[in-house]
Amino acid sequence: MALTRPALKLTQEAALALVQAAAEASTAMGVPQCIAVVDEGCNLLAFLRMDGARVLSIDSARRKAETAAAMGKPSGSMHAEVEIKLAIASDGRMTNLKGGLPIIVEGQVVGGIGIGSGTGDQDREIAAAAISRVFG
Amino acid sequence: MALTRPALKLTQEAALALVQAAAEASTAMGVPQCIAVVDEGCNLLAFLRMDGARVLSIDSARRKAETAAAMGKPSGSMHAEVEIKLAIASDGRMTNLKGGLPIIVEGQVVGGIGIGSGTGDQDREIAAAAISRVFG
Amino acid sequence: MALTRPALKLTQEAALALVQAAAEASTAMGVPQCIAVVDEGCNLLAFLRMDGARVLSIDSARRKAETAAAMGKPSGSMHAEVEIKLAIASDGRMTNLKGGLPIIVEGQVVGGIGIGSGTGDQDREIAAAAISRVFG
Amino acid sequence: MALTRPALKLTQEAALALVQAAAEASTAMGVPQCIAVVDEGCNLLAFLRMDGARVLSIDSARRKAETAAAMGKPSGSMHAEVEIKLAIASDGRMTNLKGGLPIIVEGQVVGGIGIGSGTGDQDREIAAAAISRVFG
């Protein structure tokens, strides 16, 4: 019986680099954002609310990151039929708002990044830019 | 005046056997799952999160089991008109996501099993397989 | 910059083996228990409520496991001065009740086990017996 | 009638600089920490969980920062007689755990920093070091 299995964890440096890369991309876009990075267990690793970003996006950005980390897929990809049920059954932690992307290294989901304060497409673009700059 | 009435309760052996049967069926299907078994009082009896199953399905699997135990019917069978109202009014404990099945012995509901991390149909198939192996 | 760091995760087999070892030790002691195993991120891995164990120990057993996993130390070892403050500041997840032990493999905390329904000393004895049987 | 009054707000640069200064001080001390910065409205601005910091300190670090920002005083300075009542009455947001310090600029409280995973004295030392490096 194997008692443990090897895994990878995001470092604090990677989490902070993702936040900074997302902030730079947001500044270039001209849209201040809430930026959240969680690990594969959906626990918060790093966060930044930029000047002018929405206070009420603090939680939604985090939940987008959690959703992407838990599902290993971008948030916004659930079937319309279950999205509200899943949101309620998870106390709001699973969200089908766009703007969350999984962070995948060597085929393993090691976490998620979630962006919130812009449109869904803007949020997703920033998330993708951050991952690309740090892991690309 | 009858002051008490006889009842049946799931044993810990049955609860653990259901979890193990569900895990075997999930392995055979190739979909790691969260597996929850509750008693007729909707209180948790047994649980297993398989390697690779979703962290955010811990609660939803349990709530599918609770819903099935409380209603004596599979989760997913509520009318669309009330499903969200019931979910909110129960603080998320009633869910119309598929994957919860009641455990019925001699016509009595003795508990429920809930499965989560796959599609709704996959989840329900595993729940049915587990009940069938242990009680069939 | 290191983007990831290697880690170990408890397997589902180890989690289930811990639950079964704890159940056997509890049966031998004659004290039915709630048994919870969490991973290093404090997310539930496995659970069993034995016949006759307390319904209101479901959450406390889980929180003992979380506390031990988070602190890398047995629950019950906090200073009296901070135990209530920590409990409230963590919404009850950190508890100084005895009965939680960290699971440490190759110097890494990979999770925690929490036992609840007996006295604090009984709970801790069962936790220690389970770890010893599976990892000893 | 004055309808508005001038105020100062922490910038995202200051929030991130505080997080980084705290992380450097924590590394020098050899104690990985959760680091939270909130604004004067007790809303999260920046956060970092260092490698090895406690998952269950995510919330408590944040609440130390909130408490310090709300009171304009270090957390840990409440009277013992009211500390638990205030903690419960605020749903845990006010905490008398040490490790939160207000951020005061030109006599105005502009936010708070909260540190958690070490002893109370270690946590407070890191908070003070971060403020000193960025604002000193």
XYZ file of C-alpha atoms in Angstrom:
544
model
C 0.000 0.000 0.000
C 1.390 3.403 -0.994
C 0.886 5.729 1.983
C 1.940 8.907 0.184
C 2.187 10.104 -3.376
C 4.549 12.759 -4.737
C 3.050 16.139 -5.615
C 4.080 19.653 -6.582
C 3.179 22.805 -4.689
C 3.275 26.391 -5.910
C 5.972 28.406 -4.141
C 5.337 31.775 -2.528
C 7.636 33.266 -5.167
C 5.473 31.902 -7.961
C 2.303 33.112 -6.249
C 3.702 36.607 -5.791
C 5.069 36.654 -9.347
C 1.608 35.746 -10.662
C 0.045 38.590 -8.688
C 2.625 41.059 -9.981
C 2.328 39.859 -13.567
C -1.449 40.177 -13.382
C -1.152 43.668 -11.925
C 1.149 44.747 -14.741
C -1.176 43.340 -17.365
C -4.125 45.057 -15.681
C -2.298 48.378 -15.627
C -1.486 47.999 -19.329
C -5.165 47.264 -20.007
C -6.266 50.199 -17.868
C -8.593 48.071 -15.727
C -7.719 47.792 -11.994
C -8.352 44.274 -10.738
C -8.635 42.030 -7.717
C -6.123 39.222 -8.171
C -6.182 35.982 -6.167
C -3.936 32.915 -6.280
C -4.868 29.700 -4.452
C -3.095 26.375 -4.108
C -4.391 22.980 -5.214
C -6.268 22.624 -1.924
C -8.161 25.862 -2.678
C -6.415 27.720 0.153
C -5.375 31.347 -0.468
C -1.722 31.900 -1.347
C -1.537 35.500 -2.560
C -3.854 38.419 -3.223
C -3.781 42.032 -4.409
C -6.562 44.550 -4.789
C -5.350 47.249 -7.126
C -6.166 50.934 -6.625
C -9.700 51.371 -7.926
C -10.615 47.666 -8.068
C -13.996 46.661 -6.656
C -14.296 45.780 -2.986
C -17.037 43.303 -3.826
C -14.701 41.478 -6.201
C -12.381 40.379 -3.380
C -14.425 37.245 -2.759
C -15.416 36.562 -6.342
C -11.819 36.743 -7.582
C -10.830 34.269 -4.887
C -13.696 31.952 -5.737
C -12.836 32.003 -9.418
C -9.349 30.862 -8.451
C -10.777 28.131 -6.217
C -13.124 26.891 -8.910
C -10.364 26.678 -11.495
C -8.038 24.910 -9.062
C -10.712 22.422 -7.996
C -11.919 21.592 -11.501
C -8.630 21.880 -13.348
C -10.519 23.922 -15.942
C -11.260 27.605 -16.549
C -14.172 28.987 -14.567
C -17.017 29.733 -16.927
C -16.978 26.260 -18.466
C -19.748 24.589 -16.437
C -23.015 23.597 -18.063
C -25.657 26.280 -17.614
C -27.975 23.625 -16.155
C -25.819 22.991 -13.095
C -23.933 26.248 -12.513
C -26.341 27.708 -9.966
C -26.838 24.394 -8.196
C -23.089 23.910 -7.873
C -22.664 27.474 -6.623
C -25.240 26.994 -3.873
C -24.105 23.475 -2.960
C -20.571 24.810 -2.416
C -21.668 27.876 -0.421
C -20.653 30.055 -3.329
C -17.135 28.695 -3.663
C -17.790 27.200 -7.103
C -18.612 29.938 -9.553
C -19.157 29.931 -13.272
C -18.052 33.541 -13.675
C -15.230 33.892 -16.185
C -11.816 34.929 -14.936
C -10.431 31.861 -13.177
C -7.755 29.673 -14.741
C -6.048 26.569 -13.396
C -2.269 26.580 -12.958
C -0.960 23.348 -14.407
C 2.666 22.224 -14.125
C 3.931 18.933 -15.557
C 0.336 17.817 -16.002
C -0.592 18.465 -12.360
C -3.019 21.134 -11.197
C -1.006 23.080 -8.622
C -3.463 25.915 -8.075
C -5.610 28.556 -9.681
C -5.652 32.275 -10.399
C -8.802 34.367 -10.314
C -9.300 37.916 -11.546
C -12.266 40.165 -10.854
C -13.368 43.738 -11.439
C -13.528 43.901 -15.242
C -15.746 42.158 -17.744
C -15.506 38.390 -17.791
C -13.405 38.500 -20.932
C -11.056 41.103 -19.504
C -10.685 39.097 -16.323
C -9.840 35.939 -18.229
C -7.365 37.779 -20.438
C -5.478 39.043 -17.393
C -5.433 35.582 -15.819
C -4.031 34.101 -19.020
C -1.427 36.856 -19.341
C -0.200 36.274 -15.790
C 0.167 32.530 -16.244
C 1.893 33.038 -19.569
C 4.425 35.515 -18.159
C 5.319 33.375 -15.150
C 5.041 29.842 -16.537
C 5.223 30.420 -20.314
C -50.258 5.706 23.164
C -47.115 4.337 21.521
C -44.172 6.281 22.872
C -41.561 4.851 20.581
C -41.486 3.167 17.218
C -38.974 0.653 15.950
C -36.476 1.839 13.372
C -33.499 0.581 11.439
C -30.136 2.282 11.417
C -27.258 1.799 9.025
C -24.262 0.219 10.723
C -20.742 1.554 10.492
C -19.876 -1.614 8.596
C -22.515 -0.886 5.976
C -21.403 2.743 5.698
C -17.795 1.755 5.203
C -18.748 -1.000 2.761
C -20.705 1.557 0.705
C -17.706 3.872 0.594
C -15.419 1.058 -0.468
C -17.844 -0.222 -3.106
C -18.215 3.277 -4.513
C -14.437 3.715 -4.581
C -14.012 0.458 -6.478
C -16.673 1.424 -8.987
C -15.063 4.845 -9.405
C -11.669 3.300 -9.991
C -13.189 0.994 -12.598
C -14.789 4.014 -14.268
C -11.552 5.996 -14.090
C -13.182 8.970 -12.340
C -11.931 9.768 -8.812
C -14.821 10.777 -6.590
C -15.857 12.255 -3.283
C -18.114 9.701 -1.570
C -20.383 10.522 1.372
C -22.791 8.363 3.373
C -25.259 9.899 5.820
C -27.829 8.364 8.127
C -31.571 9.003 8.174
C -30.941 12.063 10.367
C -28.755 13.548 7.591
C -25.703 13.229 9.829
C -22.419 12.098 8.274
C -21.537 8.434 8.727
C -18.639 7.851 6.341
C -16.663 9.736 3.741
C -13.757 9.266 1.344
C -12.114 11.702 -1.056
C -10.242 9.656 -3.624
C -6.844 10.716 -4.988
C -7.593 13.401 -7.561
C -11.215 14.059 -6.584
C -12.262 17.698 -6.295
C -11.801 19.525 -3.016
C -14.895 21.600 -3.752
C -16.979 18.425 -4.098
C -16.518 17.471 -0.447
C -19.555 19.505 0.583
C -21.659 18.877 -2.506
C -21.262 15.081 -2.265
C -22.376 15.237 1.341
C -25.330 17.410 0.484
C -26.453 15.066 -2.271
C -26.477 12.291 0.325
C -28.413 14.480 2.756
C -30.960 15.425 0.112
C -31.562 11.810 -0.882
C -31.880 10.706 2.742
C -34.257 13.526 3.593
C -36.496 13.089 0.567
C -36.277 9.327 0.175
C -35.694 9.966 -3.517
C -32.694 10.477 -5.787
C -31.278 13.990 -5.824
C -32.011 15.560 -9.186
C -35.709 14.737 -9.025
C -37.083 18.027 -7.680
C -39.243 20.202 -9.871
C -37.171 22.858 -11.617
C -39.539 25.459 -10.260
C -38.571 24.857 -6.646
C -35.030 23.504 -6.803
C -33.239 26.820 -6.250
C -35.732 27.975 -3.638
C -35.260 24.744 -1.690
C -31.484 24.993 -2.004
C -31.392 28.518 -0.635
C -33.993 27.884 2.072
C -31.937 24.955 3.389
C -28.636 26.875 3.336
C -27.517 24.669 0.498
C -28.195 21.342 2.178
C -30.917 20.405 -0.312
C -29.479 20.168 -3.786
C -30.938 19.046 -7.043
C -27.565 18.026 -8.438
C -27.577 14.396 -9.571
C -25.529 11.871 -7.643
C -27.442 11.307 -4.420
C -29.495 8.149 -3.806
C -31.533 7.092 -0.788
C -30.652 3.881 1.002
C -33.886 1.998 1.574
C -34.168 -1.188 3.630
C -37.491 -2.982 4.195
C -39.287 0.086 2.939
C -37.549 2.415 5.385
C -35.152 5.153 4.372
C -32.075 4.457 6.481
C -29.742 6.986 4.854
C -28.300 8.318 1.643
C -25.181 8.159 -0.451
C -23.824 11.095 -2.433
C -21.110 11.113 -5.070
C -19.381 14.144 -6.545
C -16.527 15.018 -8.894
C -17.794 13.529 -12.159
C -20.698 14.425 -14.388
C -24.112 14.103 -12.818
C -24.725 10.860 -14.676
C -21.370 9.420 -13.646
C -22.012 10.389 -10.041
C -25.421 8.724 -10.024
C -24.052 5.583 -11.664
C -21.442 5.195 -8.917
C -24.044 5.748 -6.201
C -26.267 3.074 -7.721
C -23.379 0.654 -8.125
C -22.416 1.032 -4.472
C -25.935 0.407 -3.191
C -26.328 -2.537 -5.515
C -23.083 -4.174 -4.375
C -23.794 -3.782 -0.681
C -27.592 -4.216 -0.533
C -28.383 -5.867 -3.877
C 12.999 31.458 -9.182
C 11.579 28.079 -8.155
C 7.950 27.986 -9.287
C 7.088 24.730 -7.581
C 8.418 22.656 -4.714
C 8.104 18.895 -4.257
C 5.650 17.660 -1.633
C 4.015 14.469 -0.401
C 0.292 13.824 -0.229
C -1.557 11.183 1.770
C -3.151 8.575 -0.468
C -6.788 7.517 -0.194
C -5.515 4.089 0.851
C -3.590 5.587 3.750
C -6.577 7.718 4.773
C -8.900 4.723 4.744
C -6.359 2.554 6.547
C -6.090 5.185 9.292
C -9.865 5.224 9.698
C -10.002 1.450 9.902
C -7.094 1.230 12.337
C -8.725 3.850 14.544
C -12.031 1.982 14.429
C -10.361 -1.264 15.476
C -8.557 0.431 18.341
C -11.824 2.076 19.417
C -13.631 -1.246 19.358
C -10.885 -2.792 21.460
C -11.205 0.103 23.924
C -14.994 -0.190 23.958
C -15.529 3.481 23.093
C -17.237 4.211 19.757
C -15.648 7.231 18.048
C -15.913 9.753 15.273
C -12.740 9.496 13.192
C -11.594 12.151 10.713
C -8.540 12.351 8.462
C -7.597 15.555 6.628
C -4.783 16.393 4.244
C -2.094 19.044 4.739
C -4.446 21.676 3.321
C -7.002 20.852 6.045
C -9.441 19.371 3.534
C -11.354 16.217 4.547
C -9.992 12.946 3.191
C -11.831 10.243 5.137
C -14.340 9.942 7.949
C -16.227 7.319 9.944
C -18.786 7.676 12.702
C -18.941 4.403 14.565
C -22.187 2.918 15.890
C -22.935 4.811 19.073
C -20.478 7.671 18.540
C -21.733 11.190 19.190
C -23.388 13.112 16.401
C -22.029 16.344 17.850
C -18.492 14.999 17.620
C -18.582 14.898 13.807
C -17.365 18.483 13.541
C -15.067 18.458 16.544
C -13.235 15.338 15.355
C -12.710 16.991 11.991
C -11.481 20.204 13.572
C -9.029 18.347 15.784
C -7.586 16.816 12.617
C -7.423 20.239 10.949
C -5.709 21.819 13.930
C -3.077 19.110 14.119
C -2.437 19.290 10.361
C -2.169 23.067 10.368
C 0.098 23.327 13.393
C 2.121 20.170 12.881
C 1.538 19.453 16.566
C -1.020 17.565 18.661
C -4.197 19.470 19.394
C -4.297 20.338 23.066
C -0.838 21.908 23.050
C -1.779 25.578 22.665
C -1.202 28.025 25.500
C -4.321 28.491 27.601
C -4.056 32.228 27.060
C -4.679 32.039 23.319
C -6.752 28.889 22.830
C -10.155 30.578 22.853
C -8.976 33.533 20.768
C -7.536 31.192 18.145
C -10.725 29.131 18.134
C -12.896 32.175 17.496
C -10.498 33.781 14.997
C -10.582 30.587 12.929
C -14.368 30.170 13.106
C -13.877 27.169 15.331
C -11.491 25.318 13.040
C -8.585 25.593 15.481
C -9.399 23.748 18.660
C -7.359 22.946 21.710
C -9.361 19.826 22.508
C -7.178 16.746 22.788
C -7.523 14.039 20.174
C -5.863 15.460 17.054
C -2.425 14.350 15.900
C -0.386 15.423 12.885
C 0.617 12.832 10.319
C 4.300 13.372 9.556
C 6.162 11.504 6.822
C 9.829 12.128 6.045
C 9.708 15.264 8.151
C 6.736 16.704 6.245
C 3.280 17.230 7.709
C 1.014 15.433 5.250
C -2.213 15.674 7.235
C -3.908 15.099 10.540
C -6.204 12.636 12.298
C -8.849 13.689 14.794
C -10.863 11.505 17.153
C -13.908 12.513 19.143
C -16.535 10.940 21.390
C -14.448 9.756 24.315
C -12.450 11.613 26.916
C -9.585 13.705 25.596
C -7.077 11.105 26.694
C -9.055 8.277 25.077
C -9.337 10.262 21.865
C -5.619 10.947 21.741
C -4.797 7.309 22.496
C -6.880 6.159 19.527
C -5.287 8.738 17.230
C -1.828 7.596 18.256
C -2.748 3.923 17.838
C -4.027 4.528 14.306
C -0.898 6.386 13.204
C 1.287 3.752 14.794
C -0.511 0.874 13.063
C -0.424 2.472 9.611
C 2.863 4.375 9.656
C 4.768 2.682 12.513
C -22.200 71.884 5.662
C -19.157 69.938 4.597
C -20.357 67.040 2.471
C -17.039 65.286 2.118
C -13.784 65.186 3.990
C -10.344 64.478 2.613
C -8.786 61.134 3.369
C -5.684 59.124 2.608
C -5.757 55.643 1.183
C -2.986 53.061 1.059
C -1.815 52.414 -2.492
C -1.448 48.965 -3.999
C 2.291 49.648 -4.132
C 2.413 50.280 -0.396
C 0.319 47.182 0.310
C 2.571 44.996 -1.803
C 5.702 46.563 -0.324
C 4.398 45.778 3.174
C 3.805 42.168 2.204
C 7.261 41.861 0.728
C 8.949 43.549 3.685
C 7.119 41.245 6.069
C 8.124 38.210 4.013
C 11.769 39.263 4.096
C 11.660 39.795 7.832
C 9.966 36.420 8.299
C 12.596 34.702 6.201
C 15.322 36.349 8.277
C 13.574 35.153 11.428
C 13.123 31.650 10.031
C 9.358 31.587 10.662
C 7.095 31.362 7.585
C 4.057 33.564 8.011
C 0.649 34.485 6.669
C 0.714 38.228 5.938
C -2.409 40.324 5.397
C -2.867 44.035 4.675
C -6.284 45.682 4.841
C -7.408 49.229 4.194
C -9.170 51.571 6.591
C -12.483 49.971 5.595
C -11.165 46.582 6.809
C -11.238 45.281 3.248
C -8.367 43.067 2.061
C -5.677 44.808 0.008
C -2.835 42.296 -0.151
C -1.984 38.864 1.195
C 0.778 36.271 1.070
C 0.995 32.830 2.641
C 4.647 31.872 2.736
C 5.856 28.318 2.066
C 5.194 26.395 5.258
C 2.888 28.948 6.918
C -0.283 27.594 8.514
C -3.410 27.222 6.426
C -5.532 27.984 9.484
C -3.718 31.306 9.956
C -5.065 32.743 6.685
C -8.168 34.032 8.411
C -6.590 34.940 11.727
C -3.841 37.023 10.079
C -6.497 38.892 8.146
C -8.569 39.459 11.252
C -5.588 40.806 13.177
C -5.135 43.352 10.387
C -8.836 44.220 10.477
C -8.817 44.640 14.237
C -5.794 46.945 14.160
C -7.267 49.021 11.321
C -10.648 49.308 13.035
C -9.287 50.210 16.447
C -6.234 52.211 15.389
C -4.287 50.202 17.952
C -2.276 47.000 18.004
C -4.328 43.831 18.312
C -3.722 42.326 21.727
C -4.463 45.555 23.567
C -8.121 44.979 24.449
C -9.134 44.531 28.049
C -9.320 40.861 28.963
C -12.828 41.432 30.228
C -14.228 42.252 26.786
C -11.943 40.448 24.357
C -14.070 37.324 23.960
C -17.334 39.279 23.888
C -15.983 41.526 21.139
C -14.675 38.534 19.207
C -18.023 36.772 19.289
C -20.076 39.916 18.653
C -18.029 40.630 15.503
C -18.273 37.061 14.203
C -14.577 36.656 14.905
C -13.385 39.722 12.992
C -12.170 41.437 16.146
C -9.437 39.419 17.756
C -7.155 40.104 20.653
C -4.436 37.828 19.333
C -1.126 39.673 18.987
C 0.249 40.339 15.526
C -1.917 43.120 14.101
C -0.692 46.719 13.867
C -2.428 49.813 12.530
C -0.865 51.703 9.643
C -0.947 55.375 10.558
C 0.041 58.158 8.171
C -0.131 61.827 9.134
C -2.196 60.895 12.132
C -4.763 59.007 10.064
C -5.330 55.275 10.279
C -5.041 54.131 6.660
C -5.113 50.398 7.293
C -3.668 47.500 9.211
C -1.222 44.653 8.830
C -1.730 41.249 10.419
C 0.762 38.415 10.746
C 0.030 34.861 11.781
C 1.775 31.492 12.095
C 4.363 32.251 14.757
C 4.057 33.084 18.416
C 2.207 36.300 19.203
C 5.467 38.082 19.889
C 7.032 36.867 16.656
C 3.961 37.905 14.714
C 4.001 41.400 16.193
C 7.726 41.777 15.559
C 7.256 41.004 11.870
C 4.349 43.443 11.599
C 6.445 46.188 13.172
C 9.424 45.426 10.957
C 7.303 45.667 7.817
C 5.789 49.017 8.784
C 9.186 50.340 9.768
C 10.787 49.335 6.482
C 8.041 50.815 4.306
C 6.974 53.867 6.329
C 9.914 54.386 8.732
